[in-house]
XYZ file of C-alpha atoms in Angstrom:
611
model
C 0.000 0.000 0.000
C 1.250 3.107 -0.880
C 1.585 6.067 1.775
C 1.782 9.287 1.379
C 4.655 11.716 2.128
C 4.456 14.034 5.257
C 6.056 17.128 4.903
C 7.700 19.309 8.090
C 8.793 22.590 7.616
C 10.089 24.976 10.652
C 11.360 28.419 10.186
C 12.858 30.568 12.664
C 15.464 33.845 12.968
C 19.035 33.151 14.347
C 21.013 36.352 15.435
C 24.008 35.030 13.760
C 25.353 36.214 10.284
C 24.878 33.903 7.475
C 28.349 32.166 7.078
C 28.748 31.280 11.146
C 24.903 29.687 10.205
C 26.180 27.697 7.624
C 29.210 26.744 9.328
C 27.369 25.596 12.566
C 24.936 23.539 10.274
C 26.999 22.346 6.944
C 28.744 20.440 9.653
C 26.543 17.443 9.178
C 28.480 15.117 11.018
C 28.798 16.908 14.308
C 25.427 18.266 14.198
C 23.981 14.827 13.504
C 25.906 13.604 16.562
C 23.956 16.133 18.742
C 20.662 16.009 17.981
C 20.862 12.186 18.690
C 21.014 10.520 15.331
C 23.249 7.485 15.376
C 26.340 6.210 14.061
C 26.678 5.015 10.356
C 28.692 1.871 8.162
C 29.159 2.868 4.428
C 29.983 1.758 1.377
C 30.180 1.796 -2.289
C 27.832 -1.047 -3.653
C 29.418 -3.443 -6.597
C 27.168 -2.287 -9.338
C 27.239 1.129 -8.410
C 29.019 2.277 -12.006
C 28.365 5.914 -11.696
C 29.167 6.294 -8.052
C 26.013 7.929 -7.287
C 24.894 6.726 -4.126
C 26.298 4.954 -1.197
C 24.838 2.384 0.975
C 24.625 2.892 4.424
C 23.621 0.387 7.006
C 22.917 1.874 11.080
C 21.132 0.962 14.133
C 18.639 3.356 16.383
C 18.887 2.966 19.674
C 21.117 0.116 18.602
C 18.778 -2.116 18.105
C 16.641 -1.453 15.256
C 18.396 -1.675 11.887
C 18.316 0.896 8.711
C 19.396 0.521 5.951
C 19.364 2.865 2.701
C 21.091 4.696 -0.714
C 22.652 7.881 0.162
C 22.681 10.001 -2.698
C 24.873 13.073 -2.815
C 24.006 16.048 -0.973
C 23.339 19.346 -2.977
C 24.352 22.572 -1.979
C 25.153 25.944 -2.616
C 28.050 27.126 0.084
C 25.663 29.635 2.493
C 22.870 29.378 1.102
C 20.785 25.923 1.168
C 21.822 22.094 1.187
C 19.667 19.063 0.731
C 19.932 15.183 0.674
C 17.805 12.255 -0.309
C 17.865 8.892 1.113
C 16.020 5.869 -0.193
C 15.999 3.293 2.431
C 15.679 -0.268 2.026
C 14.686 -1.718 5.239
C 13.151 -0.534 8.567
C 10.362 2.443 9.032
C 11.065 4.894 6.385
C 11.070 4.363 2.846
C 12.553 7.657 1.476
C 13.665 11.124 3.319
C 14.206 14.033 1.291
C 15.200 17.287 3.521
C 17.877 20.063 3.937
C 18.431 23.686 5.166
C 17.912 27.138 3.652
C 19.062 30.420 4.578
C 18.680 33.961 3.990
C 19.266 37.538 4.794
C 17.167 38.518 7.781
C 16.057 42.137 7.813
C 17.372 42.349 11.729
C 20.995 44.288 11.562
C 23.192 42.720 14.221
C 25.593 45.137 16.163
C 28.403 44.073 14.164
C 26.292 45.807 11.431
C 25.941 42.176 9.129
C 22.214 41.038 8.898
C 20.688 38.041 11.188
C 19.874 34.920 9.221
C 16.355 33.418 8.583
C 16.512 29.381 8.794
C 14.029 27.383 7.123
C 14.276 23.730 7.738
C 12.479 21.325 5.157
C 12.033 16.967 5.359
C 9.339 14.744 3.713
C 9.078 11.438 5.427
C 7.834 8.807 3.541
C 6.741 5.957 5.524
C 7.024 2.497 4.874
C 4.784 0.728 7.333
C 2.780 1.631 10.719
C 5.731 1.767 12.853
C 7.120 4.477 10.534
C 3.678 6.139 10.423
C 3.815 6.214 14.309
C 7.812 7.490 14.285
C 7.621 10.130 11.996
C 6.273 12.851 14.398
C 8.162 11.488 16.907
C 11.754 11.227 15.455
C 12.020 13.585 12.484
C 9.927 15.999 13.847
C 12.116 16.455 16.492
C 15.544 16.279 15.077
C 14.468 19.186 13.276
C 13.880 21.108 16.319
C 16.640 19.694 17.943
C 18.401 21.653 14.803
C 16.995 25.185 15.378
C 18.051 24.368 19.547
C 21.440 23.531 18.735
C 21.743 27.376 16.927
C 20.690 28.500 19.980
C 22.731 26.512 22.302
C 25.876 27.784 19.818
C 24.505 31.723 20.929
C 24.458 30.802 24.849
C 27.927 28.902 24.767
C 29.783 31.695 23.219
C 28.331 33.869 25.552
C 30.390 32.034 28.055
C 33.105 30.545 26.274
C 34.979 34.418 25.710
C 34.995 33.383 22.160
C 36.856 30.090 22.039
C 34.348 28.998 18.957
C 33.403 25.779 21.219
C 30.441 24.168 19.639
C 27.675 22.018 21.931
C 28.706 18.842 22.235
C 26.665 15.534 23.020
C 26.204 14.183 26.397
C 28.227 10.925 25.683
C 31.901 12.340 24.789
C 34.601 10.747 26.672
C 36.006 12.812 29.401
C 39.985 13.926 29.701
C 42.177 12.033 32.305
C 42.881 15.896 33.968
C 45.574 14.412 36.183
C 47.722 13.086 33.084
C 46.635 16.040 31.013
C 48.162 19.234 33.854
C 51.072 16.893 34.093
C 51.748 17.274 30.635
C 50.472 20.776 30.260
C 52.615 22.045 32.821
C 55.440 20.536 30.827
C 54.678 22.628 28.003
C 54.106 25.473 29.808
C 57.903 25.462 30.727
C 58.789 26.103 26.838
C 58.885 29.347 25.104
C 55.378 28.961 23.554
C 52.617 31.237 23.626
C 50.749 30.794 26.761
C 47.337 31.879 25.252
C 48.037 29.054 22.655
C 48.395 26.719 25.585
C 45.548 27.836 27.332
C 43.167 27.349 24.288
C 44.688 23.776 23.581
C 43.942 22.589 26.719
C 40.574 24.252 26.893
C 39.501 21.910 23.733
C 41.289 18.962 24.959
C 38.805 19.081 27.800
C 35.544 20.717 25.922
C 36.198 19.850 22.057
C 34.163 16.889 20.844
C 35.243 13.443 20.459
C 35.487 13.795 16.669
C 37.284 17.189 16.760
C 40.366 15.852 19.396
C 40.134 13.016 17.410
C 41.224 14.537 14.175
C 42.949 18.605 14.559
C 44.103 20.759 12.260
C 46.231 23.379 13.388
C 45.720 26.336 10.732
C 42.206 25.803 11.081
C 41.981 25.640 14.872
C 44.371 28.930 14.293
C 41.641 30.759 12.661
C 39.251 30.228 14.848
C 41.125 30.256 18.067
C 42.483 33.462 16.358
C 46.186 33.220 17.184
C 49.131 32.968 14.953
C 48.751 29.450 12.598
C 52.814 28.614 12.540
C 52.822 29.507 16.649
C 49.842 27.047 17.092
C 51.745 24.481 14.646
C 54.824 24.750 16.731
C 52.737 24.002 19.779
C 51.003 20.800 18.320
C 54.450 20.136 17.430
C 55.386 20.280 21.179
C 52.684 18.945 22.651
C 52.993 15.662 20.738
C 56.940 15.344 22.135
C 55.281 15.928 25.352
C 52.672 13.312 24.734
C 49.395 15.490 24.905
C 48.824 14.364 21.069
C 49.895 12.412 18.173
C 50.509 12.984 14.623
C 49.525 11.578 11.846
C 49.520 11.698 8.182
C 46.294 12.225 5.886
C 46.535 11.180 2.350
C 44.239 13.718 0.389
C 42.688 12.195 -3.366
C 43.252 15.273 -5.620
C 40.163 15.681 -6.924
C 37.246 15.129 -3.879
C 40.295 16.668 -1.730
C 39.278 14.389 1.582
C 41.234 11.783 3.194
C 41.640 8.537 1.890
C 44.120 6.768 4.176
C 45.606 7.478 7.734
C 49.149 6.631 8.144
C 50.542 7.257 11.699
C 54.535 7.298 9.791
C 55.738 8.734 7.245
C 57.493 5.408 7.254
C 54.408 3.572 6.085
C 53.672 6.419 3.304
C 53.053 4.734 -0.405
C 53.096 7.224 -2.906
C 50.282 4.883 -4.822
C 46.688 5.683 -4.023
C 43.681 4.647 -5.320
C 39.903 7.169 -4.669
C 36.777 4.918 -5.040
C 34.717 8.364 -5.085
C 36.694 9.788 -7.658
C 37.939 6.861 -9.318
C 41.401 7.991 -9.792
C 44.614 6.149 -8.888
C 46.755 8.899 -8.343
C 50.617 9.910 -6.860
C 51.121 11.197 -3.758
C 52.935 14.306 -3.483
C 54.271 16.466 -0.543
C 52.776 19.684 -1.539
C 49.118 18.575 -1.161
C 48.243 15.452 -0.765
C 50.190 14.607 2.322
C 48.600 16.798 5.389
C 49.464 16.484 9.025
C 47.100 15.930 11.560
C 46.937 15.545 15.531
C 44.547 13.709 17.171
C 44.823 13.760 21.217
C 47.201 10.936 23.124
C 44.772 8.024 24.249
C 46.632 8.541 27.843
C 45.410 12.075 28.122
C 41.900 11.282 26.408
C 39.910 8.158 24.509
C 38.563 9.416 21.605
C 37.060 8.177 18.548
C 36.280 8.689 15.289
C 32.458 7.790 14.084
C 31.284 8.340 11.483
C 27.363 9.983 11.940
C 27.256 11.651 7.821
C 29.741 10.981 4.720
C 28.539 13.646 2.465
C 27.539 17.100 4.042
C 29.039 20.044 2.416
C 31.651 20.510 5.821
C 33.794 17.772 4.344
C 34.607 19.322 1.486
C 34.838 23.115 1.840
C 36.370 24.012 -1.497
C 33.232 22.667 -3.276
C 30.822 25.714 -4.001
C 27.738 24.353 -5.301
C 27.157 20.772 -5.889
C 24.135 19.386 -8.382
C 22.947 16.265 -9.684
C 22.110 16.338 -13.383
C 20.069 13.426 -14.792
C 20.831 11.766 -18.644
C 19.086 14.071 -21.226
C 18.099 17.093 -19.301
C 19.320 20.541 -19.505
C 19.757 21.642 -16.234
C 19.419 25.399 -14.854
C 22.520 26.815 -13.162
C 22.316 29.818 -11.180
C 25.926 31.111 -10.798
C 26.372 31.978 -7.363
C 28.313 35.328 -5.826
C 32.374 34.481 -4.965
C 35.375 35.996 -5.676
C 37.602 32.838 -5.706
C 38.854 31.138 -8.753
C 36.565 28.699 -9.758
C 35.568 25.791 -12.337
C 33.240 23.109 -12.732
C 34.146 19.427 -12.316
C 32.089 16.204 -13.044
C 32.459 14.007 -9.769
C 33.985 10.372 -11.256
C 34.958 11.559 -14.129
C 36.763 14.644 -13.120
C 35.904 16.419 -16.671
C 37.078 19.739 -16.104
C 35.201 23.586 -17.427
C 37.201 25.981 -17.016
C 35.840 29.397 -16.026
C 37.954 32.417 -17.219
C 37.973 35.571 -18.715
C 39.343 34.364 -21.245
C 37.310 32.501 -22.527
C 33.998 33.229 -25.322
C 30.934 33.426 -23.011
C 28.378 30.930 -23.018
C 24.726 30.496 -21.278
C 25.088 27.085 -22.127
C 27.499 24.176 -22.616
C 26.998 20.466 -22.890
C 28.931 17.484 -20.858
C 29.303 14.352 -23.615
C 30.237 11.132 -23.128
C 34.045 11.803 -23.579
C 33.701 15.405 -21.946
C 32.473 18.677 -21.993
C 31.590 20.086 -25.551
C 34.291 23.036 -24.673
C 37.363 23.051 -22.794
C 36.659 26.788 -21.406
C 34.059 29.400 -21.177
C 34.001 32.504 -19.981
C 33.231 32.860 -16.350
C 29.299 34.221 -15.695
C 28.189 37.240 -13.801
C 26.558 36.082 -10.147
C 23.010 35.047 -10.456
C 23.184 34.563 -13.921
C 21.758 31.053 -15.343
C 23.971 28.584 -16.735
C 22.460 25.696 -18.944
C 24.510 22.216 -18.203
C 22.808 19.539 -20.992
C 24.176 16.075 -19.996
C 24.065 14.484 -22.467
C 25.312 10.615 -21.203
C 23.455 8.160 -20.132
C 23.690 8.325 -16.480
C 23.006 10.550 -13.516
C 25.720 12.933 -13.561
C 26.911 15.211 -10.350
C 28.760 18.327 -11.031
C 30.712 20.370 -8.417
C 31.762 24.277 -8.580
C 35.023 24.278 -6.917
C 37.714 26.795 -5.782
C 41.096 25.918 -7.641
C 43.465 27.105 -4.835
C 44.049 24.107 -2.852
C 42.700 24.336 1.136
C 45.053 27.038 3.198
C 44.395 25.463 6.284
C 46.072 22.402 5.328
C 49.374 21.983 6.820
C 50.806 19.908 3.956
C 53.665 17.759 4.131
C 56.037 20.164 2.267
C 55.197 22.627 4.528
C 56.072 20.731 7.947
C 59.302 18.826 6.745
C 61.030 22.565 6.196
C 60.565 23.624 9.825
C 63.442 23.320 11.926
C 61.753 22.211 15.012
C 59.709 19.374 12.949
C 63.193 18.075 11.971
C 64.758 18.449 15.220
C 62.062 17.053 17.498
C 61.240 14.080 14.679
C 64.052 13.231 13.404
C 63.082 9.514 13.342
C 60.078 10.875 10.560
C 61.558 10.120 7.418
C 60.419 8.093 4.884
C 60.834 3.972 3.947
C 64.518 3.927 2.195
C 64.246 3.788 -1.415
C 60.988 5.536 -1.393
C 60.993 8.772 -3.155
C 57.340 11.238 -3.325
C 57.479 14.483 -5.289
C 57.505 17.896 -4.118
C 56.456 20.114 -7.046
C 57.364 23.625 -5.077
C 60.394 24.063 -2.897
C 62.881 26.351 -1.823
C 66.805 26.306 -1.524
C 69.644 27.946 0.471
C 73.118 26.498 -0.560
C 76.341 28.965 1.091
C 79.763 28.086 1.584
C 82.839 29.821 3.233
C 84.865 31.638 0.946
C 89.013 31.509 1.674
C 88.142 28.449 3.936
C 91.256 27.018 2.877
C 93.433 29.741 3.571
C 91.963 30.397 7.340
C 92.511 26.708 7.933
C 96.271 27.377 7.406
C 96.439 30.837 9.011
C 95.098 29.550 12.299
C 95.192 26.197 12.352
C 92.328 23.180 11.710
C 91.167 22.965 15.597
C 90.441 26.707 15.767
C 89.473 27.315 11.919
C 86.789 24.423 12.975
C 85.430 26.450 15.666
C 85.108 29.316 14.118
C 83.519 27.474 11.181
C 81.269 25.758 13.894
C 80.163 29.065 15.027
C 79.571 30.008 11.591
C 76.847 27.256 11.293
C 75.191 28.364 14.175
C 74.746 32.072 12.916
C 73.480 30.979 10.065
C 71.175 28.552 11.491
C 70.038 31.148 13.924
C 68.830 33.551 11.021
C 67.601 30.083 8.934
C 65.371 29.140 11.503
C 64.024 32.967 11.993
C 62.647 32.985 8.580
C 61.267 29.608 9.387
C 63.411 27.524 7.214
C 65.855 24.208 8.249
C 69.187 23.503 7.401
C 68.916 19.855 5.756
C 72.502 19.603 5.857
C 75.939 20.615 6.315
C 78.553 19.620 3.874
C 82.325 20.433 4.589
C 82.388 24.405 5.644
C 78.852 24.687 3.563
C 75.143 24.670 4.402
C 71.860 23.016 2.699
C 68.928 24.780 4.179
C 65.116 24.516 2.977
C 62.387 26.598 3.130
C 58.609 26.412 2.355
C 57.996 30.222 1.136
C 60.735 31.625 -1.481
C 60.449 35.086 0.101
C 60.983 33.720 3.858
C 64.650 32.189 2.104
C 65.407 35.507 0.635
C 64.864 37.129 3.526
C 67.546 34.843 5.311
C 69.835 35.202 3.072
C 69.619 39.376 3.193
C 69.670 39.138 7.189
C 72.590 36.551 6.776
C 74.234 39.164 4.750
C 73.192 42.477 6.284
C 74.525 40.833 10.279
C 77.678 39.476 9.135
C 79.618 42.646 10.151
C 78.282 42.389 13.500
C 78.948 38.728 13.718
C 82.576 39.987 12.232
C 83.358 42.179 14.825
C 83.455 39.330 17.602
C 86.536 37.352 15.395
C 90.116 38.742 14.721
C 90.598 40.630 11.398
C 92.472 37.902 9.776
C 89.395 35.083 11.150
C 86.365 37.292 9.359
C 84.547 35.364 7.268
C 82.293 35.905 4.179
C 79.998 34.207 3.204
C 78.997 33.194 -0.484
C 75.243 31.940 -0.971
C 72.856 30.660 -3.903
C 69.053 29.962 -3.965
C 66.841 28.628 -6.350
C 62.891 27.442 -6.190
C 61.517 24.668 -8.223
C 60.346 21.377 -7.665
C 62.650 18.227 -6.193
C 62.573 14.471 -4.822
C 62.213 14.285 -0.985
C 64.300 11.006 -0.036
C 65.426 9.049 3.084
C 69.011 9.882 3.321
C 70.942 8.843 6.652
C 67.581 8.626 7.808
C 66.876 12.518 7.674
C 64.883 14.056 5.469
C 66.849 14.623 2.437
C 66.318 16.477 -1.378
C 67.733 15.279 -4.575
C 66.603 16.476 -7.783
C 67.838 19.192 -10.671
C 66.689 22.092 -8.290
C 69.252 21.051 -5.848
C 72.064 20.473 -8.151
C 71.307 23.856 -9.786
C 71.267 25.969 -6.760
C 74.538 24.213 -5.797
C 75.594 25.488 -8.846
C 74.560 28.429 -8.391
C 76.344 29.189 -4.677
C 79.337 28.698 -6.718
C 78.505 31.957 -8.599
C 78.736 34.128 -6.308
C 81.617 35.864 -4.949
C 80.489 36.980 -1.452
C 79.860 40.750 -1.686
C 75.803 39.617 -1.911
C 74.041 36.738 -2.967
C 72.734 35.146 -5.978
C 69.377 34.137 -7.116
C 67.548 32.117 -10.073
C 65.875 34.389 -12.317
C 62.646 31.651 -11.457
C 63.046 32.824 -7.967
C 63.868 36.232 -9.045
C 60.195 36.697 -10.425
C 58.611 35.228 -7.334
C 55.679 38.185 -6.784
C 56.937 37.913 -2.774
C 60.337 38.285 -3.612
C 60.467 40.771 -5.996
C 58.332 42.960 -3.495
C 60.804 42.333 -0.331
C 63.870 43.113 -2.818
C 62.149 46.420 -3.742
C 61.410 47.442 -0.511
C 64.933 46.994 0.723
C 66.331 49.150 -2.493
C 69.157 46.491 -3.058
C 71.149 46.639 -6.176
C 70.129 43.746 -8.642
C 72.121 42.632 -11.636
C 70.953 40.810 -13.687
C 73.575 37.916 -15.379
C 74.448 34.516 -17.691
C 76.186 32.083 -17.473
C 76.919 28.631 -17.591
C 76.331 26.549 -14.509
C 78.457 22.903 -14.264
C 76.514 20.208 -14.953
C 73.507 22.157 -16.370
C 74.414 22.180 -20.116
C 72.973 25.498 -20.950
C 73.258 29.240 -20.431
C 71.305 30.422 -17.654
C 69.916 33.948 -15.706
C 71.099 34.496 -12.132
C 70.443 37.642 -10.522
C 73.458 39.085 -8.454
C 71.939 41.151 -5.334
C 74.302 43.291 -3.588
C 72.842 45.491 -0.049
C-alpha cells in the first residue's frame, strides 16, 4: 500500500550572520551527533558504475536496523543544502530534507544582517511503525536543529569566544591528572601561553570527533592566534605526549582523506579514490597533510562516522548538483570571488571558467567530456544551462582551484626546523621517493676556507667554522626555514615560502659585520650563498629528510657563482611576486647575469643582489 509523504517545515530567525549559520549547520556530522542521530557503516555497492549513491547500514537505539542509498548532498556554500535517502529496510522508505538560509532584515551590532533558517524533510513511511515514528523522530531532530543554533549563541556567551560548539552528552572525558602533568610541561617552553591555554581548553571541551582529528591552521583561525605559533605548539605537545601525529593522504580531486598513516614510514606514494575513481601519486605539496589527534593517555577518543557527504567535508566545493541523462539543467551562478571551475564528480571532466574565454549560457557534458574546454566565467546570479548528455546521472561540483590554506601539507612541515629536530626519526621507507612540485633552496659556503685553515690552524678554523653554522642557522630558523645539511664548511637549508629564504639570506648578509666584529681581522669570514625554487625528490638519506633532484644540483651550482659581496638568485626565484616585493622594498642593487652553470648544459639567468 502506498503512503503518502508528510512534509515538516520549521522556520525561525538566528542572530548570527549567514556564514557562522552555515558553518554551525553544513557540519553534518557533528550536528547529527547532537541532535541524537546514530552512528553510520558505508559503502560503495558493486554495481554502483556511476558512483552515485552509497549504501549505508545503522542501528537506532542500537537495536533497530536501517538501511538505505545515500545520494549526494546538494548545496550551494551559504545558502541551502539538501539530501535524499532511499531506504531499504526498517520504518522509512525515502527522506528528502535540507536547510535554507537567507538575509534577515534584523541588523546585528556588528552591522551584518541576522539569518532566517528554514528547515524542510518529507518522510515517507514504509509501514505503521514508521507512520507512528515520523512525528516522533524527524519531527524532532528538526527542532533539535533550530536548539542547537541556539545553544551555539548561549555557549559563546560564556566561552569568551573560544568557537566551542555544543557537544553531546556521551563524549569521553579527559584524564585531567595526566593532562596538567603534561600541560605544565609545556608550559615550561617558550610557547605562547594563550596558545596553551586554548589547547587545553579543547582537549577538555572539544568533541570526540574534533580531538580526534585537529588541524592546526584551522583551529588557528578560529582560536584566532598565529597558525605557525599554534603548529609549533602541536608540534610540542605531541613530544610531550598530549597528542599524536599523523599523516592524511588527500585524493586530488574530492580533496578528503583517503588513508591514515601514523609514519611517514608507512607512506606509499600509490593511491587509489573509489569516489573519484582515480589512482593517483602522492605528493608532498598537497596530498600529504598532518594531523593531531589527542594521546589516548590524556583522552579516549574516537572517530564515528554519523554523515559521509555534508558540504563541511569538502569546503572548497561551491555548489554541488545532480544532473540526470538528457536534461538541460538550470545553473544559477552563485556570488564568490575565488577562482573557480566546474568538475564532473567520477569523471573529473574539467570547465574551465575564465575571462578568457567566449561566453556561453550554455554548454553540454558528452560522453568523452564537456563540448568546450573553457568558457568565460558568468556574472553572479546569472543562469547557466549544463545539458548532460550521457546516459547516467551525472553530479557536477563548482570548486575553488586554490588548494585548502588550512592544510598543513607535508612540504610545509618537513622545512621547519623544530619538525626536523624534534622528529628526526620521521623520514620516509629507504628507497621511497614522493614528489615535491614547489620548494625552496639555500646552498652557502665559506669563501678563503682554505686559507683560514692554514692561518690559524684546523682545531680553531673548525670552531670558528662551527660558530659560523650556528649564525646561520640562527637567522635560517628565523625565517622559518631548516638547514637539511651541512657539507664540509657549507650549508643546505630549505624553506617552504621563497620570500621567507630571501629574507635569510639578506639578514645573513646584512649581520655578518656584527657577527665579524666578535673574530680577529684575519678570522672574518664571508659568506657566499645561492638559492633557487623549483620542484625536487624528498628522499630518506641517513635517515633525515633529504632532497635530490635538478633544483638542488642547480642551486649548488649556483652558490658557486657568487663571490660573497651579496648573494645570488635564479631568475625563477627572481620573479617570485613575494620576492620581488621584499627586494624592492629593501632598495638592493640587482644585476641581472648569464652564465653557464656545471653540470647544467645550458646558459642560464642568475640575478646578483648586492645590499
Amino acid at each position: 500500500m502506498k503512503r503518502p509523504a508528510k512534509t515538516y517545515k520549521i522556520e525561525q530567525e538566528i542572530p548570527l550572520p549567514r556564514k557562522k549559520v552555515w558553518d554551525l549547520l553544513a557540519n553534518t556530522d557533528h550536528l547529527n551527533r547532537l541532535i541524537g542521530l546514530f552512528p553510520i557503516q558505508y559503502s560503495l555497492p558493486q554495481d554502483n558504475e556511476s558512483l552515485i549513491y552509497r549504501e549505508i547500514r545503522a542501528k537506532v537505539a542500537g537495536m533497530i536496523p536501517l538501511e538505505w542509498r545515500e545520494y549526494p548532498f546538494v548545496w550551494t556554500k551559504f545558502r541551502y543544502y539538501a539530501v535524499e535517502r532511499v531506504y531499504t529496510s526498517g520504518p522509512l522508505k525515502r527522506f528528502y530534507g535540507g536547510v535554507e538560509l537567507e538575509d534577515a532584515a534584523t541588523i546585528l551590532p556588528n552591522g551584518e544582517h541576522a539569518t532566517a533558517v528554514r528547515l524542510f524533510a518529507d518522510f515517507t513511511p514504509a509501514n505503521v511503525l514508521g507512520i507512528a515514528a515520523i512525528p516522533l523522530v524527524g519531527k524532532r531532530s528538526m527542532k533539535k536543529t533550530m536548539d542547537y543554533c541556539e545553544s551555539y549563541l548561549k555557549l559563546s556567551s560564556t566561552t569568551g569566544g573560544k568557537g566551542d560548539l555544543p557537544q553531546p552528552s556521551f563524549n569521553t572525558k579527559a584524564n585531567t591528572g595526566t593532562l596538567e602533568e603534561r600541560i605544565i610541561k609545556l608550559r615550561g617552553l617558550t610557547i605562547n601561553s594563550k596558545a596553551v591555554d586554548l589547547l587545553h581548553h579543547f582537549i577538555v571541551h572539544g568533541g570526540d570527533e574534533e580531538v580526534a582529528n585537529m588541524r592546526p591552521y584551522e583551529l588557528a583561525a578560529r582560536w584566532n592566534v598565529e597558525k605557525d605559533e599554534l603548529l609549533r605548539l602541536f608540534l610540542y605537545a605531541t613530544k610531550e605526549g598530549v597528542l599524536n601525529l599523523s599523516w592524511e593522504l588527500m585524493c586530488p580531486n574530492c580533496r578528503v582523506s583517503k588513508v591514515r598513516i601514523s609514519s611517514l614510514q608507512d607512506l606509499n606514494p600509490d593511491f587509489h579514490c573509489d569516489l573519484c575513481g582515480v589512482e593517483y601519486e602522492a605528493n608532498f605539496d598537497r596530498y600529504v597533510e598532518l594531523r593531531f589527534r589527542v594521546a589516548p593517555a590524556v583522552r579516549k577518543s574516537t572517530r564515528s562516522v554519523y554523515c559521509i557527504g555534508g558540504p563541511f567535508l569538502t569546503p572548497h566545493v561551491l555548489s554541488q548538483f545532480h544532473v540526470k541523462p538528457g536534461v538541460m539543467a538550470d545553473f544559477e551562478f552563485p556570488y564568490f570571488q575565488d577562482d573557480v571551475r566546474l568538475r564532473v564528480v567520477g569523471s573529473n571532466d574539467i570547465l574551465s571558467l575564465t575571462d578568457k574565454a567566449e561566453s556561453s549560457r550554455s554548454v553540454s557534458l558528452q560522453t568523452n567530456g564537456w563540448a568546450l574546454d573553457a568558457i568565460s566565467r558568468p556574472e553572479p546570479g546569472s543562469r547557466l544551462q549544463i545539458e548532460n548528455q550521457r546516459e547516467k546521472t551525472v553530479i557536477v561540483v563548482l570548486e575553488k582551484i586554490e588548494w585548502d590554506e588550512k592544510a598543513v601539507t607535508a612540504a610545509k612541515v618537513t622545512t621547519m626546523h623544530e619538525f626536523r629536530d624534534l622528529f628526526s626519526s620521521e623520514v620516509l621507507s629507504p628507497g621511497e621517493e614522493i614528489q615535491i612540485e614547489n620548494t625552496t633552496l639555500l646552498f652557502s659556503d665559506l669563501k678563503g676556507s682554505t686559507e683560514l685553515y692554514e692561518i690559524v690552524g684546523d682545531a680553531h678554523a673548525y670552531s670558528n667554522v662551527r660558530r659560523h653554522f650556528d649564525y646561520l642557522s640562527e637567522w635560517i630558523t628565523h625565517h622559518s626555514g631548516s638547514i637539511v645539511k651541512t657539507i664540509g664548511d657549507a650549508v643546505m637549508a630549505v624553506f617552504y615560502k621563497p620570500e621567507d629564504a630571501v629574507k635569510a639570506a639578506y639578514d645573513i648578509h646584512a649581520k655578518l659585520e656584527e657577527f665579524n666584529t666578535a673574530l680577529p681581522e684575519r678570522e672574518q669570514i664571508t659568506v657566499k650563498m645561492g638559492l633557487h625554487h623549483g620542484p625536487a625528490i624528498v628522499v630518506n638519506s641517513n635517515d633525515r629528510i633529504d632532497y635530490f633532484g635538478r633544483t638542488v644540483n642547480i642551486a649548488a651550482r649556483i652558490q658557486g657563482k657568487s663571490d660573497g659581496e651579496g648573494f645570488v638568485l635564479s631568475d625563477e626565484l627572481f620573479r617570485q611576486r613575494e620576492v620581488t616585493a621584499f627586494l624592492r622594498e629593501k632598495k638592493v642593487h640587482t644585476e641581472i647575469f648569464q652564465t653557464e652553470l656545471k653540470g647544467i648544459g645550458e646558459k642560464t639567468e642568475l640575478v646578483q643582489v648586492v645590499l
